[in-house]
Amino acid sequence: GVARCLAYDITSALIKGAGQGGVEDFENVRFATGEQNNPEELQRHLTRTAVTLCERVRLNKENASPNRQLCEDVKQYIDQNYSDPDLNISQTGMHFNITPAYLSSIFKKETGISLLGYINKVRIDRAKVLLLQGLAVAHIAEQTGFRDSSALIKVKKKATGTTPGAYRA
């Protein structure tokens, strides 16, 4: 009764925590209601589950790409500097003291999106918010790092299939 419900809740919390720790493989970790018939068996099950999931989190952290933190730092840098019209792959590479081509390669491999694609995504996402606030396209372009409204329109259309005006409407 109560012990099984508690064990189920604890197992769910362990699985959720392991997921936040980057674990994606939960094979043989599910709570099987027919296996545990008494408190001692439930305790053994919970102990095995906790040990298994902690080991998977540890292995996941050990096997994490050494470039993951670099890419997180690059994202943070772009998120903070997207409004600078000079922000591009070259400037980002120089900031991190890495050749732009190599940084782009690492970033794409780690995140699945190109470095330029990420810069444009951040700018477009911010532009969408400003468009819905009713600001002029030229003003939005200036605030989001585009050289002019035509650059914003071109990148927005290529990225999303719609122009800023159509998006606002």
Coordinates of N, CA and C in Angstrom, one line a residue:
G1 N 0.8 -1.2 0.0 CA 0.0 0.0 0.0 C 0.8 1.3 0.0
V2 N 1.0 1.8 1.2 CA 1.6 3.1 1.3 C 3.1 3.0 1.0
A3 N 3.8 2.0 1.4 CA 5.2 1.8 1.1 C 5.4 1.7 -0.4
R4 N 4.6 1.0 -1.1 CA 4.7 0.9 -2.6 C 4.5 2.2 -3.3
C5 N 3.5 3.0 -2.8 CA 3.3 4.3 -3.4 C 4.5 5.2 -3.1
L6 N 5.0 5.2 -1.9 CA 6.2 6.0 -1.6 C 7.4 5.6 -2.4
A7 N 7.6 4.3 -2.6 CA 8.7 3.8 -3.4 C 8.5 4.2 -4.9
Y8 N 7.3 4.2 -5.3 CA 7.1 4.6 -6.7 C 7.4 6.1 -6.9
D9 N 7.0 6.9 -5.9 CA 7.3 8.3 -6.0 C 8.8 8.6 -5.9
I10 N 9.5 7.9 -5.1 CA 10.9 8.0 -4.9 C 11.6 7.6 -6.3
T11 N 11.2 6.5 -6.8 CA 11.7 6.1 -8.1 C 11.5 7.1 -9.2
S12 N 10.3 7.7 -9.2 CA 10.0 8.8 -10.2 C 10.9 10.0 -10.0
A13 N 11.2 10.3 -8.8 CA 12.1 11.5 -8.5 C 13.5 11.1 -8.9
L14 N 13.9 9.9 -8.7 CA 15.3 9.5 -9.1 C 15.4 9.6 -10.6
I15 N 14.4 9.1 -11.3 CA 14.5 9.1 -12.8 C 14.5 10.6 -13.3
K16 N 13.6 11.4 -12.7 CA 13.6 12.8 -13.1 C 14.9 13.5 -12.8
G17 N 15.5 13.3 -11.7 CA 16.8 13.8 -11.3 C 17.9 13.4 -12.3
A18 N 17.9 12.1 -12.6 CA 18.9 11.6 -13.6 C 18.7 12.2 -14.9
G19 N 17.5 12.4 -15.3 CA 17.2 13.1 -16.6 C 17.8 14.5 -16.6
Q20 N 17.7 15.2 -15.5 CA 18.2 16.5 -15.4 C 19.8 16.4 -15.4
G21 N 20.3 15.3 -15.0 CA 21.7 15.1 -15.1 C 22.2 14.6 -16.4
G22 N 21.3 14.6 -17.4 CA 21.7 14.3 -18.8 C 21.5 12.8 -19.2
V23 N 21.0 12.0 -18.3 CA 20.8 10.6 -18.6 C 19.6 10.4 -19.5
E24 N 19.8 9.6 -20.5 CA 18.6 9.4 -21.5 C 18.2 8.0 -21.5
D25 N 19.1 7.1 -21.0 CA 18.8 5.6 -21.0 C 18.3 5.2 -19.7
F26 N 17.0 4.9 -19.6 CA 16.3 4.5 -18.4 C 15.9 3.0 -18.5
E27 N 16.6 2.3 -19.3 CA 16.3 0.8 -19.5 C 16.6 0.1 -18.1
N28 N 15.7 -0.8 -17.8 CA 15.9 -1.6 -16.5 C 15.8 -0.7 -15.3
V29 N 15.2 0.5 -15.3 CA 15.1 1.3 -14.2 C 13.6 1.6 -13.8
R30 N 12.7 1.2 -14.6 CA 11.3 1.5 -14.3 C 10.9 0.7 -13.0
F31 N 9.9 1.3 -12.4 CA 9.4 0.6 -11.2 C 8.4 -0.4 -11.6
A32 N 8.7 -1.7 -11.2 CA 7.9 -2.8 -11.6 C 7.1 -3.2 -10.3
T33 N 5.7 -3.0 -10.4 CA 4.9 -3.2 -9.2 C 4.8 -4.6 -8.7
G34 N 5.1 -5.6 -9.5 CA 4.9 -7.0 -9.1 C 6.1 -7.5 -8.4
E35 N 7.2 -6.9 -8.4 CA 8.5 -7.4 -7.9 C 8.6 -7.3 -6.3
Q36 N 8.2 -6.2 -5.8 CA 8.5 -5.8 -4.4 C 7.3 -6.1 -3.5
N37 N 7.4 -7.2 -2.7 CA 6.3 -7.6 -1.9 C 6.4 -7.2 -0.4
N38 N 7.6 -6.7 0.0 CA 7.7 -6.3 1.4 C 8.7 -5.1 1.5
P39 N 8.7 -4.4 2.7 CA 9.5 -3.2 2.8 C 11.0 -3.4 2.5
E40 N 11.5 -4.6 2.8 CA 13.0 -4.9 2.6 C 13.2 -5.0 1.1
E41 N 12.3 -5.6 0.3 CA 12.5 -5.7 -1.1 C 12.3 -4.3 -1.8
L42 N 11.4 -3.5 -1.3 CA 11.3 -2.1 -1.8 C 12.5 -1.3 -1.5
Q43 N 13.1 -1.5 -0.3 CA 14.3 -0.8 0.0 C 15.5 -1.2 -0.9
R44 N 15.6 -2.5 -1.2 CA 16.7 -3.0 -2.1 C 16.4 -2.5 -3.5
H45 N 15.2 -2.5 -3.9 CA 14.9 -1.9 -5.2 C 15.3 -0.5 -5.3
L46 N 14.9 0.3 -4.3 CA 15.3 1.8 -4.4 C 16.8 2.0 -4.3
T47 N 17.5 1.2 -3.5 CA 18.9 1.3 -3.5 C 19.6 1.0 -4.8
R48 N 19.1 -0.1 -5.4 CA 19.7 -0.5 -6.7 C 19.4 0.6 -7.8
T49 N 18.2 1.1 -7.7 CA 17.8 2.2 -8.7 C 18.6 3.4 -8.5
A50 N 18.8 3.8 -7.2 CA 19.6 5.0 -7.0 C 21.0 4.8 -7.4
V51 N 21.6 3.7 -7.1 CA 23.0 3.4 -7.5 C 23.2 3.4 -9.0
T52 N 22.2 2.7 -9.7 CA 22.3 2.6 -11.1 C 22.2 4.0 -11.8
L53 N 21.2 4.8 -11.3 CA 21.1 6.1 -11.9 C 22.2 7.1 -11.6
C54 N 22.7 7.0 -10.4 CA 23.9 7.8 -10.0 C 25.1 7.4 -10.9
E55 N 25.3 6.2 -11.1 CA 26.4 5.7 -12.0 C 26.2 6.2 -13.4
R56 N 25.0 6.2 -13.9 CA 24.7 6.7 -15.2 C 25.0 8.2 -15.4
V57 N 24.6 8.9 -14.3 CA 24.9 10.4 -14.3 C 26.4 10.6 -14.3
R58 N 27.1 9.8 -13.5 CA 28.6 10.0 -13.4 C 29.2 9.7 -14.8
L59 N 28.8 8.6 -15.4 CA 29.4 8.2 -16.7 C 29.0 9.2 -17.7
N60 N 27.8 9.8 -17.7 CA 27.4 10.8 -18.6 C 28.3 12.0 -18.5
K61 N 28.6 12.4 -17.3 CA 29.4 13.6 -17.1 C 30.8 13.3 -17.5
E62 N 31.3 12.1 -17.3 CA 32.7 11.8 -17.7 C 32.8 11.7 -19.3
N63 N 31.7 11.3 -19.9 CA 31.7 11.2 -21.4 C 31.3 12.4 -22.1
A64 N 30.9 13.5 -21.3 CA 30.5 14.7 -21.9 C 31.6 15.3 -22.8
S65 N 31.2 15.9 -23.8 CA 32.1 16.5 -24.7 C 32.9 17.6 -24.0
P66 N 34.2 17.6 -24.2 CA 35.0 18.7 -23.6 C 34.6 20.1 -24.1
N67 N 33.9 20.1 -25.3 CA 33.5 21.3 -25.9 C 32.2 21.8 -25.5
R68 N 31.5 21.1 -24.6 CA 30.2 21.5 -24.2 C 30.2 22.8 -23.5
Q69 N 31.1 23.0 -22.5 CA 31.2 24.2 -21.8 C 31.6 25.4 -22.7
L70 N 32.5 25.1 -23.6 CA 32.9 26.2 -24.6 C 31.6 26.7 -25.4
C71 N 30.8 25.7 -25.8 CA 29.6 26.1 -26.6 C 28.6 26.8 -25.7
E72 N 28.5 26.5 -24.5 CA 27.6 27.2 -23.5 C 28.1 28.6 -23.4
D73 N 29.5 28.8 -23.3 CA 30.1 30.1 -23.1 C 29.8 30.9 -24.4
V74 N 29.9 30.3 -25.6 CA 29.7 31.0 -26.8 C 28.3 31.4 -26.9
K75 N 27.3 30.6 -26.5 CA 25.9 30.9 -26.5 C 25.7 32.1 -25.6
Q76 N 26.3 32.1 -24.4 CA 26.1 33.2 -23.5 C 26.6 34.5 -24.1
Y77 N 27.8 34.4 -24.7 CA 28.4 35.6 -25.3 C 27.5 36.2 -26.4
I78 N 27.0 35.3 -27.3 CA 26.1 35.7 -28.3 C 24.8 36.3 -27.7
D79 N 24.2 35.7 -26.7 CA 23.0 36.2 -26.1 C 23.2 37.6 -25.5
Q80 N 24.4 37.9 -25.1 CA 24.7 39.2 -24.5 C 25.1 40.2 -25.5
N81 N 25.6 39.8 -26.7 CA 26.1 40.7 -27.7 C 25.4 40.7 -29.0
Y82 N 24.2 40.1 -29.1 CA 23.5 40.0 -30.4 C 23.2 41.3 -31.0
S83 N 23.1 42.4 -30.2 CA 22.6 43.7 -30.7 C 23.8 44.4 -31.4
D84 N 25.0 43.9 -31.3 CA 26.2 44.5 -31.9 C 26.2 44.1 -33.4
P85 N 26.1 45.0 -34.3 CA 26.0 44.7 -35.7 C 27.4 44.1 -36.2
D86 N 28.4 44.3 -35.5 CA 29.7 43.7 -35.8 C 29.9 42.2 -35.3
L87 N 28.9 41.8 -34.5 CA 29.0 40.4 -34.0 C 28.8 39.4 -35.2
N88 N 29.8 38.6 -35.4 CA 29.8 37.6 -36.4 C 30.6 36.4 -36.0
I89 N 30.8 35.5 -36.9 CA 31.6 34.3 -36.6 C 33.1 34.7 -36.3
S90 N 33.6 35.6 -37.0 CA 35.0 36.1 -36.8 C 35.2 36.7 -35.5
Q91 N 34.3 37.6 -35.1 CA 34.4 38.3 -33.9 C 34.3 37.3 -32.7
T92 N 33.4 36.4 -32.9 CA 33.2 35.4 -31.8 C 34.4 34.6 -31.7
G93 N 35.0 34.1 -32.8 CA 36.2 33.3 -32.7 C 37.3 34.1 -32.1
M94 N 37.5 35.4 -32.4 CA 38.5 36.2 -31.8 C 38.3 36.3 -30.3
H95 N 37.1 36.5 -29.9 CA 36.8 36.6 -28.5 C 37.2 35.4 -27.7
F96 N 37.1 34.2 -28.3 CA 37.4 33.0 -27.6 C 38.8 32.5 -28.0
N97 N 39.5 33.3 -28.8 CA 40.9 33.0 -29.3 C 40.9 31.6 -30.0
I98 N 39.9 31.4 -30.9 CA 39.8 30.2 -31.7 C 39.5 30.6 -33.1
T99 N 40.1 30.0 -34.1 CA 39.8 30.3 -35.4 C 38.3 30.2 -35.7
P100 N 37.8 31.1 -36.5 CA 36.3 31.1 -36.7 C 35.8 29.7 -37.3
A101 N 36.6 29.2 -38.3 CA 36.2 28.0 -38.9 C 36.2 26.8 -37.9
Y102 N 37.2 26.7 -37.0 CA 37.3 25.7 -36.0 C 36.1 25.8 -35.0
L103 N 35.9 27.1 -34.5 CA 34.8 27.3 -33.6 C 33.5 26.9 -34.2
S104 N 33.3 27.3 -35.4 CA 32.0 27.0 -36.1 C 31.8 25.5 -36.2
S105 N 32.9 24.8 -36.5 CA 32.9 23.3 -36.6 C 32.5 22.7 -35.2
I106 N 33.2 23.1 -34.2 CA 32.9 22.6 -32.8 C 31.4 22.9 -32.5
F107 N 31.0 24.1 -32.7 CA 29.7 24.6 -32.3 C 28.6 23.8 -33.0
K108 N 28.8 23.6 -34.3 CA 27.8 22.8 -35.1 C 27.7 21.3 -34.6
K109 N 28.9 20.7 -34.3 CA 29.0 19.4 -33.9 C 28.3 19.2 -32.5
E110 N 28.5 20.2 -31.7 CA 28.0 20.1 -30.3 C 26.5 20.4 -30.2
T111 N 26.1 21.4 -30.9 CA 24.7 22.0 -30.8 C 23.7 21.6 -31.9
G112 N 24.3 21.2 -33.0 CA 23.4 20.8 -34.2 C 23.0 22.0 -35.0
I113 N 23.4 23.2 -34.6 CA 23.1 24.4 -35.4 C 24.4 25.2 -35.7
S114 N 24.5 25.8 -36.9 CA 25.7 26.5 -37.2 C 25.8 27.7 -36.3
L115 N 27.1 28.2 -36.2 CA 27.3 29.4 -35.3 C 26.6 30.6 -35.9
L116 N 26.7 30.8 -37.2 CA 25.9 31.9 -37.8 C 24.4 31.7 -37.6
G117 N 24.0 30.5 -37.8 CA 22.6 30.2 -37.6 C 22.1 30.5 -36.2
Y118 N 23.0 30.3 -35.2 CA 22.6 30.6 -33.8 C 22.5 32.1 -33.6
I119 N 23.5 32.8 -34.1 CA 23.5 34.3 -34.0 C 22.2 34.8 -34.6
N120 N 21.9 34.4 -35.8 CA 20.7 34.8 -36.5 C 19.4 34.4 -35.7
K121 N 19.4 33.2 -35.1 CA 18.3 32.8 -34.4 C 18.0 33.7 -33.2
V122 N 19.1 34.0 -32.5 CA 19.0 34.9 -31.3 C 18.4 36.2 -31.7
R123 N 18.9 36.8 -32.8 CA 18.5 38.1 -33.3 C 17.0 38.0 -33.8
I124 N 16.7 37.0 -34.5 CA 15.3 36.8 -35.0 C 14.3 36.7 -33.8
D125 N 14.7 35.8 -32.8 CA 13.8 35.6 -31.7 C 13.6 36.9 -31.0
R126 N 14.6 37.8 -30.8 CA 14.4 39.1 -30.2 C 13.6 40.0 -31.0
A127 N 13.8 39.9 -32.4 CA 13.1 40.8 -33.3 C 11.6 40.4 -33.2
K128 N 11.2 39.1 -33.1 CA 9.8 38.7 -33.0 C 9.2 39.4 -31.8
V129 N 9.8 39.4 -30.7 CA 9.3 40.0 -29.5 C 9.0 41.5 -29.7
L130 N 10.0 42.2 -30.3 CA 9.9 43.6 -30.6 C 8.8 43.9 -31.7
L131 N 8.7 43.0 -32.7 CA 7.6 43.2 -33.7 C 6.2 43.2 -33.0
L132 N 6.0 42.3 -32.1 CA 4.7 42.2 -31.4 C 4.5 43.4 -30.5
Q133 N 5.5 44.2 -30.2 CA 5.4 45.4 -29.4 C 5.0 46.6 -30.3
G134 N 5.0 46.3 -31.6 CA 4.6 47.4 -32.6 C 5.7 48.4 -33.0
L135 N 7.0 48.0 -32.7 CA 8.1 48.9 -33.1 C 8.3 48.9 -34.6
A136 N 8.9 50.0 -35.1 CA 9.2 50.0 -36.5 C 10.3 49.0 -36.9
V137 N 10.2 48.5 -38.1 CA 11.2 47.5 -38.5 C 12.6 48.0 -38.5
A138 N 12.7 49.3 -38.9 CA 14.1 49.9 -38.9 C 14.6 50.0 -37.5
H139 N 13.8 50.3 -36.6 CA 14.2 50.4 -35.2 C 14.6 49.0 -34.6
I140 N 13.8 48.1 -34.9 CA 14.0 46.7 -34.5 C 15.3 46.2 -35.1
A141 N 15.6 46.4 -36.3 CA 16.8 46.0 -37.0 C 18.0 46.6 -36.2
E142 N 17.9 47.8 -35.9 CA 19.0 48.5 -35.1 C 19.2 47.9 -33.8
Q143 N 18.1 47.5 -33.1 CA 18.2 46.9 -31.7 C 18.7 45.5 -31.7
T144 N 18.5 44.8 -32.8 CA 18.8 43.4 -32.9 C 20.1 43.0 -33.6
G145 N 20.9 44.0 -34.0 CA 22.2 43.8 -34.6 C 22.2 43.7 -36.1
F146 N 21.1 44.0 -36.7 CA 21.1 44.0 -38.2 C 21.5 45.3 -38.7
R147 N 22.2 45.4 -39.8 CA 22.8 46.6 -40.3 C 21.6 47.6 -40.7
D148 N 20.5 47.0 -41.3 CA 19.4 47.8 -41.7 C 18.2 46.9 -41.8
S149 N 17.0 47.6 -42.1 CA 15.8 46.8 -42.1 C 15.8 45.7 -43.2
S150 N 16.5 46.0 -44.3 CA 16.5 45.0 -45.4 C 17.2 43.8 -45.0
A151 N 18.3 43.9 -44.2 CA 19.0 42.7 -43.7 C 18.1 41.9 -42.8
L152 N 17.4 42.6 -41.9 CA 16.4 41.9 -41.0 C 15.4 41.2 -41.8
I153 N 14.8 41.9 -42.8 CA 13.8 41.2 -43.6 C 14.3 40.0 -44.3
K154 N 15.5 40.1 -44.9 CA 16.1 39.0 -45.6 C 16.4 37.8 -44.7
V155 N 17.0 38.0 -43.6 CA 17.3 36.9 -42.6 C 16.0 36.3 -42.0
K156 N 15.1 37.2 -41.7 CA 13.8 36.7 -41.1 C 13.1 35.8 -42.1
K157 N 13.0 36.3 -43.4 CA 12.3 35.5 -44.4 C 13.0 34.2 -44.6
K158 N 14.3 34.2 -44.7 CA 15.0 32.9 -44.9 C 14.9 32.0 -43.7
A159 N 14.9 32.5 -42.5 CA 14.9 31.7 -41.3 C 13.5 31.1 -41.1
T160 N 12.4 31.9 -41.3 CA 11.1 31.5 -40.9 C 10.1 31.5 -42.0
G161 N 10.5 32.0 -43.2 CA 9.5 31.9 -44.3 C 8.6 33.1 -44.4
T162 N 8.7 34.0 -43.4 CA 7.8 35.1 -43.4 C 8.6 36.4 -43.2
T163 N 8.0 37.5 -43.7 CA 8.7 38.8 -43.5 C 8.3 39.3 -42.1
P164 N 9.0 40.3 -41.6 CA 8.6 40.9 -40.3 C 7.1 41.4 -40.3
G165 N 6.7 42.1 -41.4 CA 5.4 42.6 -41.5 C 4.3 41.5 -41.5
A166 N 4.6 40.4 -42.2 CA 3.6 39.3 -42.2 C 3.6 38.7 -40.8
Y167 N 4.7 38.6 -40.2 CA 4.7 38.0 -38.8 C 3.9 38.8 -37.8
R168 N 4.1 40.1 -37.9 CA 3.3 41.0 -37.0 C 1.8 40.9 -37.2
A169 N 1.4 40.8 -38.5 CA 0.0 40.7 -38.9 C -0.5 39.4 -38.4

